[in-house]
Short mmCIF file of C-alpha atoms in Angstrom, two decimals:
data_model
loop_
_atom_site.label_atom_id
_atom_site.label_comp_id
_atom_site.label_asym_id
_atom_site.label_seq_id
_atom_site.Cartn_x
_atom_site.Cartn_y
_atom_site.Cartn_z
CA MET A 29 -11.97 -45.54 17.58
CA PRO A 30 -15.29 -43.70 17.95
CA ASP A 31 -15.50 -40.14 16.75
CA VAL A 32 -16.21 -38.08 19.83
CA PHE A 33 -16.89 -34.73 18.21
CA VAL A 34 -18.96 -35.80 15.21
CA SER A 35 -22.57 -34.91 15.83
CA SER A 36 -25.49 -36.69 14.25
CA PRO A 37 -27.05 -35.01 11.19
CA GLU A 38 -30.19 -34.25 13.21
CA LYS A 39 -28.20 -32.37 15.80
CA ALA A 40 -26.16 -30.54 13.19
CA GLU A 41 -29.32 -29.16 11.64
CA LYS A 42 -30.66 -27.98 14.94
CA LYS A 43 -31.07 -24.21 14.84
CA PRO A 44 -32.23 -21.71 17.43
CA GLU A 45 -35.99 -21.68 17.73
CA LEU A 46 -36.26 -18.16 16.40
CA ALA A 47 -34.15 -19.03 13.38
CA LYS A 48 -36.72 -21.51 12.17
CA LYS A 49 -39.81 -19.40 11.70
CA GLU A 50 -40.16 -16.40 9.45
CA THR A 51 -42.58 -13.71 10.53
CA PRO A 52 -44.38 -11.22 8.29
CA VAL A 53 -42.91 -7.77 8.81
CA ASN A 54 -44.75 -5.24 10.88
CA PRO A 55 -42.44 -2.38 9.92
CA LEU A 56 -42.93 -0.66 13.27
CA ALA A 57 -42.23 -3.67 15.48
CA ALA A 58 -39.37 -3.43 17.95
CA PHE A 59 -38.79 -7.19 18.15
CA MET A 60 -38.68 -8.88 14.77
CA PRO A 61 -37.62 -12.52 14.58
CA ARG A 62 -36.54 -13.55 11.07
CA PRO A 63 -38.05 -10.56 9.25
CA ILE A 64 -38.80 -11.13 5.59
CA ASN A 65 -38.24 -8.53 2.85
CA LEU A 66 -35.77 -6.66 5.00
CA ARG A 67 -32.07 -6.21 4.23
CA PHE A 68 -29.24 -4.14 5.62
CA GLU A 69 -26.40 -2.47 3.79
CA THR A 70 -23.56 -4.87 4.52
CA GLN A 71 -25.61 -8.06 4.39
CA GLU A 72 -24.00 -10.89 2.47
CA LYS A 73 -25.99 -13.03 0.05
CA LYS A 74 -26.26 -16.14 2.21
CA GLU A 75 -26.49 -14.29 5.50
CA LYS A 76 -29.88 -14.42 7.17
CA ILE A 77 -31.29 -12.04 9.77
CA VAL A 78 -32.25 -13.99 12.88
CA LEU A 79 -33.47 -11.05 14.94
CA LEU A 80 -33.93 -7.34 14.37
CA LEU A 81 -34.35 -5.11 17.40
CA ARG A 82 -35.21 -1.51 18.09
CA ARG A 83 -35.71 0.37 21.31
CA HIS A 84 -38.99 -0.57 22.94
CA MET A 85 -42.00 1.34 21.62
CA ILE A 86 -42.59 2.80 25.08
CA THR A 87 -39.31 4.77 24.83
CA ASN A 88 -41.05 6.96 22.25
CA ILE A 89 -43.56 8.30 24.78
CA PRO A 90 -41.43 11.30 25.98
CA TRP A 91 -40.95 12.81 22.52
CA LEU A 92 -44.55 12.02 21.55
CA VAL A 93 -45.74 13.98 24.59
CA ILE A 94 -43.43 16.90 23.70
CA ALA A 95 -44.72 16.85 20.09
CA LEU A 96 -48.32 16.83 21.35
CA ILE A 97 -47.61 19.81 23.62
CA MET A 98 -46.01 21.62 20.68
CA VAL A 99 -49.12 20.94 18.56
CA ILE A 100 -51.56 22.36 21.11
CA CYS A 101 -49.24 25.20 22.19
CA PRO A 102 -50.44 27.82 19.62
CA THR A 103 -54.10 27.23 20.58
CA ILE A 104 -53.37 27.65 24.28
CA ILE A 105 -51.21 30.76 23.74
CA GLY A 106 -53.92 32.22 21.47
CA ARG A 107 -56.47 31.84 24.28
CA VAL A 108 -54.27 33.08 27.11
CA VAL A 109 -52.49 36.00 25.45
CA SER A 110 -54.01 38.54 23.09
CA LEU A 111 -52.00 38.55 19.87
CA ASP A 112 -53.97 41.30 18.13
CA PHE A 113 -50.91 43.55 17.92
CA ILE A 114 -49.40 41.08 15.41
CA PRO A 115 -50.68 41.51 11.83
CA SER A 116 -52.80 38.56 10.67
CA SER A 117 -50.38 37.67 7.85
CA PHE A 118 -47.55 37.36 10.38
CA ARG A 119 -49.73 35.27 12.67
CA LEU A 120 -50.44 32.88 9.80
CA ILE A 121 -46.76 32.49 8.91
CA ILE A 122 -45.77 32.09 12.58
CA SER A 123 -48.33 29.28 12.97
CA LEU A 124 -47.17 27.53 9.79
CA ALA A 125 -43.49 27.85 10.77
CA TRP A 126 -44.27 26.51 14.24
CA TYR A 127 -46.10 23.46 12.85
CA LEU A 128 -43.24 22.87 10.42
CA LEU A 129 -40.80 22.87 13.33
CA THR A 130 -43.07 20.54 15.30
CA PHE A 131 -43.24 18.16 12.37
CA ALA A 132 -39.46 18.29 11.89
CA PHE A 133 -38.92 17.51 15.57
CA ALA A 134 -41.32 14.53 15.53
CA PHE A 135 -40.03 13.22 12.19
CA GLU A 136 -36.38 13.40 13.32
CA ARG A 137 -37.17 11.55 16.53
CA PHE A 138 -39.15 8.92 14.67
CA LEU A 139 -36.34 8.41 12.15
CA SER A 140 -33.86 8.12 14.99
CA TRP A 141 -35.98 5.40 16.63
CA PHE A 142 -36.82 3.60 13.41
CA PHE A 143 -33.31 3.35 11.95
CA ASN A 144 -31.22 2.84 15.09
CA VAL A 145 -31.42 -0.92 14.99
CA ASN A 146 -29.61 -3.92 16.37
CA ILE A 147 -29.38 -6.90 14.06
CA ILE A 148 -28.46 -10.46 14.89
CA THR A 149 -27.72 -12.61 11.85
CA ASP A 150 -26.59 -16.23 11.69
CA GLU A 151 -23.01 -14.90 11.29
CA ARG A 152 -22.75 -11.50 12.94
CA ILE A 153 -24.10 -8.98 15.40
CA ILE A 154 -24.59 -5.50 13.96
CA ASP A 155 -25.42 -2.27 15.73
CA ILE A 156 -26.54 0.51 13.38
CA ASP A 157 -26.61 3.99 14.94
CA PHE A 158 -27.33 7.41 13.53
CA PRO A 159 -26.06 9.69 16.30
CA GLY A 160 -26.84 12.91 14.39
CA ILE A 161 -27.97 14.22 11.05
CA LEU A 162 -25.94 12.58 8.27
CA TYR A 163 -23.81 10.62 10.75
CA LYS A 164 -23.77 6.85 10.55
CA ASP A 165 -22.06 4.52 12.99
CA ILE A 166 -22.10 0.78 12.31
CA SER A 167 -20.45 -1.60 14.80
CA GLU A 168 -20.35 -5.29 14.14
CA THR A 169 -18.77 -8.43 15.43
CA LYS A 170 -18.79 -12.06 14.38
CA ILE A 171 -20.73 -14.50 16.53
CA ASP A 172 -17.61 -16.58 17.21
CA ARG A 173 -15.89 -13.51 18.71
CA VAL A 174 -18.59 -13.02 21.35
CA GLN A 175 -17.21 -13.80 24.79
CA ASP A 176 -20.05 -12.93 27.10
CA VAL A 177 -23.66 -11.84 26.94
CA SER A 178 -25.34 -10.09 29.84
CA GLU A 179 -28.77 -8.53 30.20
CA LYS A 180 -29.91 -5.77 32.48
CA THR A 181 -33.49 -4.91 33.36
CA GLY A 182 -34.28 -2.59 36.21
CA GLY A 183 -36.81 -0.04 37.33
CA PHE A 184 -40.56 0.03 37.34
CA ILE A 185 -41.22 0.91 33.68
CA ARG A 186 -38.62 -1.53 32.32
CA SER A 187 -39.91 -4.38 34.45
CA LEU A 188 -43.52 -3.60 33.62
CA PHE A 189 -42.97 -3.53 29.86
CA ASN A 190 -40.21 -6.14 29.85
CA PHE A 191 -37.42 -4.27 28.15
CA GLY A 192 -33.78 -3.65 29.03
CA ASP A 193 -30.19 -3.58 27.86
CA VAL A 194 -28.21 -6.47 26.45
CA ALA A 195 -24.44 -6.06 26.66
CA ILE A 196 -22.27 -8.22 24.41
CA GLN A 197 -18.58 -8.47 25.27
CA THR A 198 -16.45 -9.31 22.28
CA ALA A 199 -12.87 -10.26 21.56
CA GLY A 200 -12.78 -7.93 18.57
CA ALA A 201 -11.76 -4.31 18.07
CA ILE A 202 -15.02 -3.14 19.65
CA PRO A 203 -14.92 -4.45 23.23
CA GLU A 204 -18.65 -4.15 23.81
CA ILE A 205 -21.80 -3.84 21.76
CA CYS A 206 -24.83 -2.73 23.71
CA PHE A 207 -28.44 -3.18 22.64
CA GLU A 208 -30.21 -0.45 24.57
CA ALA A 209 -33.80 -0.70 25.82
CA VAL A 210 -34.69 -3.67 23.63
CA PRO A 211 -37.84 -5.72 24.26
CA ASN A 212 -37.48 -9.22 25.76
CA PRO A 213 -33.80 -8.93 26.79
CA GLY A 214 -33.93 -12.44 28.24
CA ARG A 215 -35.07 -13.87 24.93
CA VAL A 216 -32.42 -11.88 23.07
CA SER A 217 -29.59 -13.20 25.22
CA GLN A 218 -31.05 -16.71 24.89
CA VAL A 219 -30.97 -16.42 21.08
CA LEU A 220 -27.41 -15.10 21.22
CA ASN A 221 -26.31 -17.96 23.45
CA GLU A 222 -27.94 -20.48 21.12
CA LEU A 223 -26.13 -18.95 18.15
CA ILE A 224 -22.81 -18.99 20.04
CA LEU A 225 -23.29 -22.66 20.91
CA GLU A 226 -24.15 -23.46 17.33
CA GLU A 227 -21.06 -21.63 16.12
CA GLU A 228 -18.89 -23.55 18.60
CA LYS A 229 -20.36 -26.84 17.40
CA GLU A 230 -19.58 -25.92 13.82
CA LYS A 231 -15.99 -25.14 14.83
CA LEU A 232 -15.60 -28.49 16.55
CA GLU A 233 -17.05 -30.30 13.55
CA ARG A 234 -14.61 -28.54 11.24
CA ARG A 235 -11.69 -29.54 13.50
CA ALA A 236 -12.87 -33.17 13.65
CA ARG A 237 -12.83 -33.32 9.85
CA MET B 108 -27.70 63.04 -2.83
CA THR B 109 -25.33 60.14 -2.30
CA PRO B 110 -26.70 56.57 -2.08
CA PHE B 111 -25.94 56.53 1.66
CA GLU B 112 -27.91 59.75 2.19
CA ARG B 113 -30.78 58.31 0.17
CA PHE B 114 -30.69 55.20 2.37
CA VAL B 115 -30.76 57.34 5.54
CA GLN B 116 -33.67 59.35 4.09
CA PHE B 117 -35.47 56.07 3.32
CA LEU B 118 -35.06 54.97 6.94
CA ILE B 119 -36.23 58.32 8.30
CA ASN B 120 -39.32 58.34 6.10
CA PHE B 121 -40.28 54.86 7.27
CA SER B 122 -42.62 54.74 10.22
CA PRO B 123 -41.02 52.87 13.17
CA ALA B 124 -43.75 50.20 13.23
CA LEU B 125 -43.32 49.48 9.55
CA THR B 126 -39.53 49.20 9.96
CA VAL B 127 -39.96 46.73 12.78
CA TRP B 128 -42.29 44.53 10.74
CA PHE B 129 -39.98 44.84 7.74
CA LEU B 130 -37.11 43.55 9.90
CA VAL B 131 -39.30 40.74 11.23
CA LYS B 132 -40.21 39.83 7.65
CA VAL B 133 -36.54 39.66 6.67
CA LEU B 134 -35.76 37.52 9.71
CA PHE B 135 -38.66 35.21 8.89
CA LEU B 136 -37.50 34.82 5.31
CA ILE B 137 -33.95 34.05 6.44
CA GLY B 138 -35.29 31.52 8.96
CA LEU B 139 -37.52 29.85 6.38
CA ALA B 140 -34.65 29.73 3.85
CA ILE B 141 -32.52 27.96 6.48
CA TYR B 142 -35.43 25.61 7.10
CA ILE B 143 -35.54 24.73 3.39
CA ALA B 144 -31.84 23.82 3.58
CA PHE B 145 -32.65 21.67 6.62
CA ALA B 146 -35.49 19.95 4.70
CA VAL B 147 -33.02 19.10 1.91
CA ILE B 148 -30.66 17.61 4.51
CA VAL B 149 -33.55 15.56 5.92
CA ILE B 150 -34.12 14.08 2.45
CA ARG B 151 -30.43 13.18 2.24
CA GLN B 152 -30.58 11.72 5.73
CA VAL B 153 -33.63 9.57 4.92
CA ASP B 154 -31.89 8.31 1.77
CA LEU B 155 -28.81 7.43 3.82
CA MET B 156 -30.90 5.65 6.44
CA THR B 157 -32.99 3.69 3.96
CA GLN B 158 -29.78 2.64 2.26
CA ALA B 159 -28.50 1.25 5.57
CA LEU B 160 -31.74 -0.61 6.31
CA ASP B 161 -33.86 -1.53 3.34
CA GLY B 162 -37.39 -2.48 4.34
CA GLY B 163 -41.00 -2.12 3.32
CA PHE B 164 -41.52 1.17 5.12
CA ASN B 165 -38.90 3.09 3.15
CA PHE B 166 -41.13 4.43 0.39
CA PRO B 167 -43.57 6.25 2.73
CA LEU B 168 -40.64 7.77 4.63
CA LYS B 169 -38.99 9.02 1.45
CA LEU B 170 -42.34 10.41 0.30
CA VAL B 171 -42.91 12.22 3.60
CA SER B 172 -39.42 13.77 3.52
CA ARG B 173 -40.04 15.11 0.01
CA ILE B 174 -43.51 16.43 0.86
CA HIS B 175 -41.89 18.13 3.86
CA LEU B 176 -39.49 19.96 1.53
CA LEU B 177 -42.35 21.02 -0.76
CA VAL B 178 -44.33 22.37 2.20
CA ALA B 179 -41.26 24.27 3.45
CA ILE B 180 -40.83 25.88 0.01
CA ALA B 181 -44.55 26.70 -0.12
CA VAL B 182 -44.42 28.41 3.29
CA PHE B 183 -41.34 30.39 2.22
CA LEU B 184 -43.10 31.58 -0.95
CA LEU B 185 -46.26 32.40 1.00
CA ALA B 186 -44.20 34.45 3.47
CA LEU B 187 -42.52 36.24 0.58
CA ILE B 188 -45.89 37.15 -0.90
CA ILE B 189 -48.09 38.01 2.08
CA LEU B 190 -45.65 39.52 4.58
#
């Protein structure tokens, strides 16, 4: 009797396109297929990162504009309002304190963007969030628990720069993992679907044995 | 003269403008001391974040967070001296 569910070795080795090629890491990229020299806290030894995602670079524009305004603010105020009634030593310290605050604001926002990542490995999907200072929130689910993947892109800016949300419904304790404002949402859901198919094939092969 | 009376005398002898700037100085020093505490927390936060995601960009970030603390301390000391 022919084995229906036994795939040929060629097919068994077939991996998602993104899983094949490793790319050198641009540490500031928002879409990183197979990043090298990058690990996350709960990564297992044999587990490989297929895709690392951050919010699209364009989502940083609002805080960058605010930081820029904060930088030029003292110069503008100095020209508009006469601050001669303030002793020069106080003026110096006020300026320094203001620039410290500006730096702290920009640095915090950058850290928030840089470390809030979504990771797809060959085994799991991980969402690392830092909602506030010293708070860490890691949600993860196994690929074989994913039930549905949907993507959402809407609006002028999102369509123009091709970024959007990818919602992953799971059968685990966390009903939904959402990748917010990630670049190439279509490609992301395609990779996820490929990984789910691959996982299903592996399951069938295991059953056939 | 009791210590309280001496304190009242000290306040009376102070010119109003000087008292205002003295208060502002104290407020600035308190604010900058709080900022130093915040800079220490930022270092802890960066360490926590780099632990969660270990990549090639971690060293510069750790360096920046530590320089930030040093600058905060320097500004505090400068305020203590020149104000």
